[in-house]
Short mmCIF file of C-alpha atoms and ligand atoms in Angstrom, two decimals:
data_model
loop_
_atom_site.label_atom_id
_atom_site.label_comp_id
_atom_site.label_asym_id
_atom_site.label_seq_id
_atom_site.Cartn_x
_atom_site.Cartn_y
_atom_site.Cartn_z
CA MET B 1 27.41 3.54 26.57
CA PRO B 2 30.40 2.27 24.58
CA GLU B 3 29.70 2.40 20.89
CA ALA B 4 29.67 -0.86 19.01
CA ILE B 5 29.20 -1.06 15.29
CA PHE B 6 28.54 -3.80 12.78
CA GLN B 7 30.63 -2.31 10.01
CA PHE B 8 30.06 -3.10 6.32
CA PRO B 9 32.79 -3.41 3.70
CA ARG B 10 34.17 -0.21 2.18
CA GLY B 11 32.36 0.85 -1.01
CA PHE B 12 29.19 -0.99 -0.04
CA LEU B 13 26.18 0.07 -2.13
CA TRP B 14 23.28 1.43 -0.11
CA GLY B 15 20.14 2.25 -1.98
CA CYS B 16 16.51 1.53 -2.70
CA ALA B 17 14.85 -0.36 -5.53
CA THR B 18 11.93 0.71 -7.72
CA ALA B 19 10.35 -0.60 -10.93
CA ALA B 20 9.11 1.41 -13.89
CA HIS B 21 5.42 0.52 -13.88
CA GLN B 22 5.20 0.92 -10.13
CA VAL B 23 6.56 4.47 -9.98
CA GLU B 24 6.38 6.11 -13.41
CA GLY B 25 2.69 6.61 -13.99
CA GLY B 26 1.04 6.98 -17.37
CA ASN B 27 2.11 3.59 -18.65
CA SER B 28 -0.78 2.71 -20.91
CA ASN B 29 0.84 0.48 -23.48
CA ASN B 30 1.77 -2.61 -21.49
CA ASN B 31 -0.02 -5.76 -20.33
CA TRP B 32 -0.41 -4.43 -16.78
CA SER B 33 -2.34 -1.34 -17.85
CA LYS B 34 -4.75 -3.65 -19.65
CA TRP B 35 -4.93 -5.97 -16.64
CA GLU B 36 -5.74 -3.01 -14.39
CA GLU B 37 -8.67 -2.14 -16.66
CA THR B 38 -10.12 -5.63 -16.28
CA PRO B 39 -12.68 -5.73 -13.46
CA GLY B 40 -11.73 -7.92 -10.51
CA LYS B 41 -8.03 -8.15 -11.21
CA ILE B 42 -6.73 -5.50 -8.79
CA VAL B 43 -7.82 -5.14 -5.18
CA ASN B 44 -10.47 -2.40 -4.83
CA GLY B 45 -10.21 -1.73 -8.56
CA HIS B 46 -7.08 0.35 -7.94
CA ARG B 47 -5.08 1.64 -10.90
CA SER B 48 -1.44 2.60 -11.19
CA GLY B 49 -2.58 5.92 -12.72
CA LEU B 50 0.00 8.60 -12.12
CA ALA B 51 1.80 6.23 -9.70
CA CYS B 52 4.62 8.34 -8.16
CA ASP B 53 4.70 10.52 -11.27
CA TRP B 54 8.30 9.75 -12.11
CA TRP B 55 7.54 10.09 -15.80
CA GLY B 56 6.17 13.54 -15.06
CA GLY B 57 9.49 14.47 -13.46
CA ARG B 58 9.12 13.56 -9.80
CA TRP B 59 11.95 11.00 -10.11
CA LEU B 60 14.20 13.96 -9.41
CA GLU B 61 12.74 14.94 -6.07
CA ASP B 62 12.63 11.30 -4.93
CA LEU B 63 16.21 10.61 -5.95
CA GLU B 64 17.28 13.89 -4.35
CA ARG B 65 15.71 12.63 -1.15
CA ALA B 66 17.62 9.36 -1.54
CA ARG B 67 20.88 11.25 -2.08
CA ASP B 68 20.24 13.69 0.75
CA SER B 69 19.60 10.85 3.15
CA GLY B 70 22.94 9.21 2.52
CA GLN B 71 22.11 6.64 -0.17
CA ASN B 72 24.79 6.03 -2.79
CA ALA B 73 22.97 3.68 -5.19
CA HIS B 74 19.56 3.13 -6.77
CA ARG B 75 17.95 0.26 -8.65
CA LEU B 76 15.37 1.14 -11.29
CA SER B 77 13.88 -0.55 -14.34
CA ILE B 78 13.35 0.39 -17.96
CA GLU B 79 9.83 0.08 -19.35
CA TRP B 80 10.06 -1.88 -22.59
CA SER B 81 6.74 -0.55 -23.93
CA ARG B 82 8.08 3.01 -23.74
CA ILE B 83 11.27 2.27 -25.65
CA GLN B 84 9.57 0.09 -28.25
CA PRO B 85 5.92 1.16 -28.32
CA GLU B 86 5.29 -0.88 -31.47
CA PRO B 87 7.23 -3.81 -32.93
CA ASP B 88 8.84 -1.61 -35.57
CA ARG B 89 8.98 1.72 -33.75
CA TRP B 90 11.55 2.89 -31.24
CA ASP B 91 11.06 5.95 -29.09
CA ASP B 92 14.39 7.66 -28.65
CA GLU B 93 12.85 10.41 -26.54
CA ALA B 94 11.88 7.86 -23.93
CA LEU B 95 15.38 6.49 -23.94
CA LEU B 96 16.65 10.03 -23.54
CA LYS B 97 14.56 10.45 -20.42
CA TYR B 98 16.16 7.37 -18.85
CA THR B 99 19.55 8.70 -19.96
CA GLU B 100 18.82 11.95 -18.09
CA MET B 101 17.88 10.06 -14.93
CA LEU B 102 20.98 7.91 -15.06
CA ARG B 103 23.25 10.83 -15.88
CA TRP B 104 21.85 12.72 -12.92
CA MET B 105 22.43 9.70 -10.71
CA THR B 106 26.03 9.22 -11.70
CA ARG B 107 26.73 12.97 -11.25
CA ASN B 108 25.15 12.87 -7.83
CA GLY B 109 27.04 9.95 -6.38
CA ILE B 110 24.26 7.42 -6.94
CA THR B 111 25.44 4.18 -8.56
CA PRO B 112 22.68 2.85 -10.81
CA LEU B 113 21.62 -0.77 -11.09
CA VAL B 114 19.27 -1.19 -14.03
CA THR B 115 16.66 -3.92 -14.54
CA LEU B 116 15.66 -4.68 -18.11
CA HIS B 117 12.48 -6.63 -17.39
CA HIS B 118 10.39 -6.09 -14.29
CA PHE B 119 7.05 -7.92 -14.76
CA THR B 120 5.60 -5.77 -17.58
CA ASP B 121 5.49 -6.54 -21.30
CA PRO B 122 4.52 -4.27 -24.19
CA LEU B 123 0.95 -4.86 -25.30
CA TRP B 124 2.05 -5.78 -28.81
CA LEU B 125 4.28 -8.47 -27.30
CA SER B 126 1.54 -10.02 -25.16
CA GLU B 127 -0.75 -9.99 -28.20
CA ARG B 128 1.86 -12.19 -29.91
CA GLY B 129 1.91 -14.61 -26.97
CA GLY B 130 4.40 -12.81 -24.74
CA TRP B 131 6.89 -15.11 -23.06
CA GLU B 132 4.91 -18.16 -24.15
CA SER B 133 6.22 -17.50 -27.63
CA GLU B 134 9.61 -18.78 -28.66
CA ASP B 135 10.16 -15.55 -30.63
CA THR B 136 10.21 -13.48 -27.47
CA PRO B 137 13.77 -14.17 -26.26
CA ALA B 138 15.15 -12.72 -29.50
CA LEU B 139 12.79 -9.73 -29.32
CA PHE B 140 13.88 -9.10 -25.74
CA ALA B 141 17.51 -9.36 -26.81
CA ARG B 142 16.89 -6.74 -29.49
CA PHE B 143 15.34 -4.40 -26.94
CA CYS B 144 18.28 -4.98 -24.59
CA ARG B 145 20.79 -4.20 -27.33
CA ARG B 146 19.13 -0.87 -27.99
CA VAL B 147 18.96 0.06 -24.32
CA VAL B 148 22.44 -1.07 -23.35
CA LYS B 149 24.05 0.66 -26.33
CA THR B 150 22.57 3.94 -25.16
CA LEU B 151 22.88 3.60 -21.41
CA LYS B 152 26.15 1.77 -20.99
CA ASP B 153 28.09 4.97 -20.30
CA TYR B 154 26.16 5.31 -17.06
CA VAL B 155 25.45 1.74 -15.97
CA ASN B 156 27.70 -1.16 -15.02
CA LEU B 157 25.25 -3.29 -13.10
CA TRP B 158 22.40 -4.91 -14.98
CA VAL B 159 19.61 -7.21 -13.90
CA THR B 160 18.16 -8.87 -16.99
CA ILE B 161 14.96 -10.21 -15.45
CA ASN B 162 13.36 -9.45 -12.12
CA GLU B 163 11.99 -12.43 -10.20
CA PRO B 164 11.39 -14.86 -13.06
CA ASN B 165 10.07 -17.27 -10.42
CA VAL B 166 7.36 -14.84 -9.25
CA TYR B 167 6.56 -13.79 -12.81
CA ILE B 168 5.88 -17.44 -13.75
CA LEU B 169 4.14 -18.44 -10.53
CA SER B 170 1.84 -15.41 -10.53
CA GLY B 171 1.09 -15.40 -14.26
CA TRP B 172 0.81 -19.12 -15.08
CA VAL B 173 0.24 -21.00 -11.82
CA GLU B 174 -1.76 -18.76 -9.49
CA GLY B 175 -3.14 -16.61 -12.29
CA VAL B 176 -3.03 -13.33 -10.35
CA PHE B 177 -0.71 -11.55 -12.82
CA PRO B 178 -1.43 -11.31 -16.54
CA PRO B 179 -2.10 -13.43 -18.50
CA GLY B 180 -3.95 -14.97 -15.52
CA LYS B 181 -3.48 -18.61 -16.47
CA GLN B 182 -3.16 -21.81 -14.47
CA ASP B 183 -1.28 -24.05 -16.80
CA LEU B 184 1.87 -25.87 -15.75
CA LYS B 185 2.84 -26.82 -19.27
CA LEU B 186 2.83 -23.20 -20.32
CA ALA B 187 4.62 -22.25 -17.11
CA ALA B 188 7.49 -24.56 -18.09
CA ARG B 189 7.55 -23.05 -21.56
CA VAL B 190 7.76 -19.54 -20.11
CA PHE B 191 10.59 -20.73 -17.86
CA THR B 192 12.52 -21.90 -20.92
CA ASN B 193 11.92 -18.68 -22.81
CA LEU B 194 12.93 -16.52 -19.87
CA VAL B 195 16.17 -18.47 -19.51
CA GLN B 196 16.79 -18.01 -23.25
CA GLY B 197 15.96 -14.30 -23.02
CA HIS B 198 18.29 -13.86 -20.09
CA SER B 199 21.14 -15.76 -21.78
CA ALA B 200 20.81 -13.77 -24.99
CA ALA B 201 20.71 -10.49 -23.04
CA TYR B 202 23.72 -11.56 -20.97
CA ARG B 203 25.78 -12.11 -24.11
CA ILE B 204 24.68 -8.88 -25.73
CA ILE B 205 25.50 -6.84 -22.65
CA HIS B 206 28.97 -8.35 -22.49
CA GLU B 207 29.50 -7.86 -26.20
CA LEU B 208 28.67 -4.15 -25.87
CA GLN B 209 30.19 -3.64 -22.45
CA PRO B 210 32.73 -6.28 -21.44
CA GLU B 211 33.21 -4.78 -17.96
CA ALA B 212 29.48 -4.91 -17.12
CA ARG B 213 28.19 -7.14 -14.33
CA VAL B 214 24.98 -8.98 -15.14
CA GLY B 215 22.61 -10.98 -12.97
CA VAL B 216 19.02 -11.97 -12.31
CA ALA B 217 17.06 -10.81 -9.24
CA THR B 218 15.55 -13.92 -7.66
CA ASN B 219 12.79 -13.79 -5.10
CA TYR B 220 14.23 -16.18 -2.54
CA ARG B 221 11.60 -17.43 -0.12
CA SER B 222 12.89 -19.20 2.95
CA PHE B 223 11.06 -22.51 3.47
CA ALA B 224 11.30 -24.44 6.74
CA PRO B 225 9.68 -27.75 7.66
CA ALA B 226 6.62 -27.51 9.90
CA HIS B 227 7.85 -30.63 11.70
CA PRO B 228 11.64 -30.66 11.58
CA GLY B 229 12.87 -34.20 11.01
CA SER B 230 9.60 -35.32 9.42
CA PRO B 231 10.37 -37.25 6.24
CA LEU B 232 6.91 -36.35 4.96
CA ASP B 233 7.51 -32.60 5.17
CA LYS B 234 10.83 -33.07 3.42
CA LEU B 235 9.12 -34.00 0.17
CA PRO B 236 7.17 -30.78 -0.45
CA LEU B 237 10.01 -28.78 1.07
CA GLY B 238 12.50 -30.18 -1.43
CA PHE B 239 10.02 -29.54 -4.22
CA VAL B 240 9.31 -25.87 -3.45
CA ASN B 241 12.97 -25.14 -2.79
CA GLN B 242 14.00 -26.64 -6.09
CA VAL B 243 11.27 -25.22 -8.27
CA PHE B 244 10.91 -21.78 -6.71
CA ASN B 245 14.34 -20.99 -5.30
CA ARG B 246 16.90 -22.95 -7.28
CA ALA B 247 15.81 -24.00 -10.75
CA PHE B 248 16.40 -20.72 -12.58
CA ASN B 249 19.79 -19.75 -11.15
CA ASN B 250 21.07 -23.35 -11.26
CA CYS B 251 20.34 -23.48 -14.94
CA LEU B 252 22.46 -20.35 -15.42
CA VAL B 253 25.38 -22.27 -13.93
CA ASP B 254 25.35 -25.49 -15.92
CA GLY B 255 22.58 -25.18 -18.51
CA LYS B 256 20.53 -27.94 -16.86
CA VAL B 257 16.86 -27.39 -16.10
CA ASP B 258 15.44 -29.36 -13.19
CA LEU B 259 11.76 -28.68 -12.57
CA VAL B 260 11.48 -31.96 -10.60
CA PHE B 261 8.90 -33.49 -12.94
CA LYS B 262 10.67 -32.26 -16.02
CA LYS B 263 14.40 -32.15 -16.71
CA TYR B 264 16.11 -30.89 -19.86
CA LYS B 265 19.08 -28.92 -21.05
CA LEU B 266 19.56 -25.33 -22.21
CA PRO B 267 23.32 -25.36 -22.76
CA GLN B 268 23.48 -21.75 -23.94
CA ALA B 269 22.48 -20.64 -20.43
CA ALA B 270 25.57 -22.08 -18.77
CA GLY B 271 27.86 -19.50 -17.21
CA THR B 272 25.57 -16.52 -17.65
CA GLN B 273 25.54 -14.81 -14.28
CA ASP B 274 28.14 -12.49 -12.79
CA PHE B 275 26.32 -11.84 -9.52
CA ILE B 276 23.34 -13.15 -7.62
CA GLY B 277 20.53 -10.67 -7.05
CA LEU B 278 18.74 -11.67 -3.87
CA ASN B 279 15.23 -10.40 -3.19
CA TYR B 280 14.27 -11.60 0.28
CA TYR B 281 11.06 -10.80 2.12
CA THR B 282 9.84 -13.68 4.25
CA ARG B 283 9.72 -17.34 5.29
CA ASP B 284 7.03 -20.04 5.17
CA VAL B 285 6.78 -23.24 7.15
CA VAL B 286 5.87 -26.10 4.87
CA SER B 287 4.01 -29.29 5.70
CA PHE B 288 2.85 -32.33 3.77
CA ASN B 289 -0.89 -32.40 3.15
CA LEU B 290 -2.44 -35.39 1.42
CA LEU B 291 -5.59 -33.39 0.72
CA LYS B 292 -3.76 -30.90 -1.49
CA PRO B 293 -2.69 -32.78 -4.61
CA GLY B 294 -3.28 -29.64 -6.68
CA ALA B 295 -0.68 -27.84 -4.59
CA PHE B 296 1.81 -30.73 -4.87
CA PHE B 297 0.72 -31.96 -1.43
CA HIS B 298 2.11 -28.98 0.32
CA GLN B 299 0.68 -26.45 2.69
CA ARG B 300 2.34 -23.25 3.77
CA ALA B 301 1.95 -20.91 6.72
CA PHE B 302 3.93 -18.18 8.38
CA PRO B 303 6.05 -19.28 11.35
CA ALA B 304 4.09 -19.21 14.60
CA GLY B 305 4.80 -16.12 16.64
CA ALA B 306 6.45 -14.11 13.85
CA ALA B 307 5.28 -10.50 13.65
CA LEU B 308 3.19 -10.00 10.52
CA SER B 309 3.01 -7.02 8.20
CA GLU B 310 -0.09 -4.85 8.03
CA ASN B 311 -1.92 -7.01 5.46
CA HIS B 312 -0.31 -10.26 6.63
CA PHE B 313 1.71 -10.44 3.44
CA ILE B 314 5.09 -10.75 5.10
CA ALA B 315 6.29 -12.32 8.35
CA ASN B 316 9.31 -10.74 9.98
CA VAL B 317 11.80 -13.62 9.91
CA PRO B 318 15.35 -12.26 9.66
CA ALA B 319 16.76 -15.80 9.87
CA GLY B 320 15.27 -16.34 6.43
CA MET B 321 17.52 -13.58 5.08
CA TRP B 322 20.42 -15.63 6.36
CA ASP B 323 19.07 -18.68 4.47
CA GLY B 324 18.87 -16.54 1.34
CA LEU B 325 22.40 -15.28 1.75
CA LYS B 326 23.70 -18.83 2.25
CA TRP B 327 21.83 -19.93 -0.86
CA ALA B 328 23.36 -17.04 -2.83
CA HIS B 329 26.86 -17.64 -1.42
CA ALA B 330 26.83 -21.23 -2.71
CA TYR B 331 27.06 -19.89 -6.28
CA GLY B 332 30.53 -18.52 -5.49
CA ILE B 333 29.98 -15.16 -7.18
CA PRO B 334 29.24 -11.68 -5.76
CA ILE B 335 25.89 -11.09 -4.11
CA ILE B 336 23.71 -8.00 -4.18
CA VAL B 337 20.59 -7.80 -2.05
CA THR B 338 18.44 -6.37 -4.81
CA GLU B 339 15.26 -6.12 -2.68
CA ASN B 340 14.16 -6.42 0.93
CA GLY B 341 11.37 -4.60 2.71
CA ILE B 342 7.95 -4.71 4.29
CA GLU B 343 4.50 -3.21 3.68
CA ASP B 344 3.78 -1.00 6.66
CA SER B 345 1.90 2.25 6.13
CA ARG B 346 2.26 3.26 9.78
CA ASP B 347 5.93 2.34 9.91
CA THR B 348 5.47 0.43 13.12
CA LEU B 349 7.33 -2.75 12.19
CA ARG B 350 9.64 -1.47 9.43
CA PRO B 351 12.42 0.02 11.60
CA ARG B 352 12.79 -3.28 13.41
CA TYR B 353 12.47 -5.36 10.24
CA LEU B 354 15.10 -3.22 8.54
CA VAL B 355 17.65 -3.38 11.34
CA GLU B 356 17.17 -7.09 11.99
CA HIS B 357 17.54 -7.96 8.32
CA LEU B 358 20.58 -5.74 7.92
CA HIS B 359 22.13 -7.51 10.87
CA GLN B 360 21.90 -10.76 8.90
CA VAL B 361 23.42 -9.07 5.86
CA TRP B 362 26.28 -7.86 8.05
CA ARG B 363 26.79 -11.41 9.38
CA ALA B 364 27.24 -12.60 5.82
CA ALA B 365 29.73 -9.82 5.08
CA ASN B 366 31.53 -10.83 8.25
CA TYR B 367 31.81 -14.38 6.91
CA ASN B 368 33.49 -12.86 3.88
CA TYR B 369 30.60 -13.56 1.56
CA GLN B 370 31.15 -11.40 -1.54
CA LEU B 371 28.46 -8.91 -0.62
CA LYS B 372 28.36 -5.77 -2.70
CA GLY B 373 25.22 -3.90 -1.74
CA TYR B 374 21.73 -3.67 -0.30
CA PHE B 375 18.68 -2.13 -1.99
CA HIS B 376 15.65 -1.53 0.18
CA TRP B 377 12.22 -2.04 -1.34
CA SER B 378 11.24 0.70 -1.70
CA LEU B 379 12.09 4.40 -1.74
CA VAL B 380 8.52 5.66 -1.84
CA ASP B 381 5.13 3.87 -1.68
CA ASN B 382 4.30 2.62 -5.14
CA PHE B 383 1.75 0.59 -7.11
CA GLU B 384 1.87 -2.91 -5.67
CA TRP B 385 0.60 -4.99 -8.63
CA GLU B 386 -2.57 -7.00 -7.98
CA ARG B 387 -2.60 -5.55 -4.44
CA GLY B 388 -2.89 -2.04 -5.83
CA TRP B 389 -2.30 0.73 -3.31
CA THR B 390 -3.23 -1.39 -0.30
CA GLN B 391 0.39 -2.23 0.47
CA ARG B 392 2.87 0.52 1.34
CA PHE B 393 6.52 -0.43 1.05
CA GLY B 394 8.06 3.06 0.92
CA LEU B 395 10.59 4.61 3.26
CA TRP B 396 8.59 7.67 2.26
CA GLY B 397 4.82 7.46 2.27
CA LEU B 398 2.83 8.70 -0.70
CA ASP B 399 -0.54 10.42 -0.84
CA VAL B 400 -1.61 9.16 -4.25
CA ASP B 401 -4.11 11.98 -4.81
CA THR B 402 -1.87 14.92 -3.93
CA GLN B 403 1.52 13.32 -4.71
CA GLN B 404 2.69 14.49 -1.30
CA ARG B 405 5.52 12.47 0.21
CA ASN B 406 5.87 11.97 3.93
CA ARG B 407 9.10 10.95 5.55
CA ARG B 408 8.70 7.90 7.74
CA ARG B 409 10.81 7.17 10.82
CA SER B 410 12.54 4.39 8.89
CA VAL B 411 14.27 7.03 6.77
CA ASP B 412 16.18 8.13 9.86
CA VAL B 413 17.21 4.55 10.55
CA TYR B 414 18.33 3.87 7.00
CA GLU B 415 20.06 7.22 6.73
CA ARG B 416 22.20 6.46 9.76
CA VAL B 417 23.05 3.02 8.37
CA CYS B 418 24.04 4.48 4.99
CA ARG B 419 26.10 7.29 6.49
CA GLU B 420 27.86 5.11 9.07
CA ASN B 421 28.21 2.24 6.59
CA GLY B 422 27.11 0.08 9.48
CA LEU B 423 24.67 -0.65 12.23
CA SER B 424 25.74 1.18 15.35
CA SER B 425 24.56 0.55 18.88
CA HIS B 426 24.01 4.30 19.27
CA MET B 427 21.66 4.37 16.32
CA VAL B 428 19.78 1.28 17.46
CA ALA B 429 19.53 2.59 21.04
CA GLU B 430 18.19 5.89 19.76
CA LEU B 431 15.89 4.77 16.96
CA VAL B 432 15.02 1.09 17.42
CA PRO B 433 15.58 0.50 21.16
CA ASP B 434 13.40 -2.62 21.30
CA VAL B 435 16.05 -4.63 19.43
CA LEU B 436 19.07 -3.24 21.27
CA ASP B 437 19.48 -6.12 23.71
CA ALA B 438 19.07 -8.73 21.02
CA LEU B 439 21.55 -7.10 18.66
CA PHE B 440 24.05 -5.78 21.18
CA PRO B 441 23.92 -8.05 24.22
CA ASP B 442 26.04 -6.70 27.09
CA HIS B 443 26.04 -3.23 25.53
O1 IFM R 1 6.74 -4.67 -5.44
C1 IFM R 1 7.32 -5.91 -5.58
C2 IFM R 1 8.40 -5.86 -6.65
O2 IFM R 1 7.91 -5.42 -7.85
C3 IFM R 1 8.99 -7.24 -6.84
N1 IFM R 1 9.39 -7.83 -5.59
C4 IFM R 1 8.47 -7.80 -4.48
C5 IFM R 1 7.96 -6.39 -4.29
C6 IFM R 1 7.00 -6.32 -3.07
O3 IFM R 1 5.87 -7.11 -3.27
#
């Protein structure tokens, strides 16, 4: 068989993404640890517990696995409550531990991308109102200054805030994340404060490290009309696209907030992103439903016929990745796929999902989109927020009780991609043969 390859640009970053609370274990001083203690908040009463025991030192074996399987980058986050356990106390030992991890990464050919806020807040901060409080952006900026000052020798790529859209939706609209509220007024306030926090952090990072590249990781959800051409479906579609997918990043372009029912200006946010972080997982079809005023007259479902993940949390719709890349490209700045993956403990759908999504990423690179890297979610199974341990996103599986890792077939797929810096027909024929004809017709 002649070999064909979808080749990626030279220097492309290939890695996985993790977040502190999900992998470290022993985080007992943030709002999530409290939330986990509250009955009914986490499926089956699961706790993050020891998680993947990164704080106990197992970050090393996991990152060694990443390195030894061809990855050249890794995205991780810093846990604010460890660095600043109390408002007036800083823990330099904790910062030293992150320094060790990052030093090891840079010495081992792993380019770090560091997230400064990934869903968790120190307990003392939530007790003062968390991101509902207008004091929080400045407190976050102070934390960022401390972290960036120490870690800048090892890190060039920073994400200030992970998925502000999911953080707001889950915490203040659906109420499944702490603080568990359903209050649109507060949601808008949190939006403002997150924009302010991001803008302040952006400026501080550039003040301390002019060459740094700073962005936000947005959870882009692809929305398609249930009845294409229907003017009725267009209304909710426009609404969810604007509020969920566009509002935050648009504001970082021109300082204008457009939450459809509420428009205002935050001029200090203008021009505060150097790259777009794209987290893409799935697509919904959206239809107008007069009976759902509480949900802004919209109803969502997965596209008919799409293969669904184990717990029906994600539909495999690679075309939605293309939508996300087009959305990101419109900002005219570099793009990093900061997350993409699927929960699949048996690894039955993941190889296909991975290859089909990477094919879309390659298409974008082929259109000369400024694509810099891809980070798979995730390296090893980790604590999946309100879904606890029921969802397994790792390339490596984790036995939570024994801390044993097991290498899934997807590692072989991703390893070949990383090493070949591309998607080859040989690899697909060997490891994911069911997509060969679709990806390489006439092979
Ligand atoms: O685990 C999460 C991550 O923390 C943020 N993005 C989505 C992932 C999968 O649900």
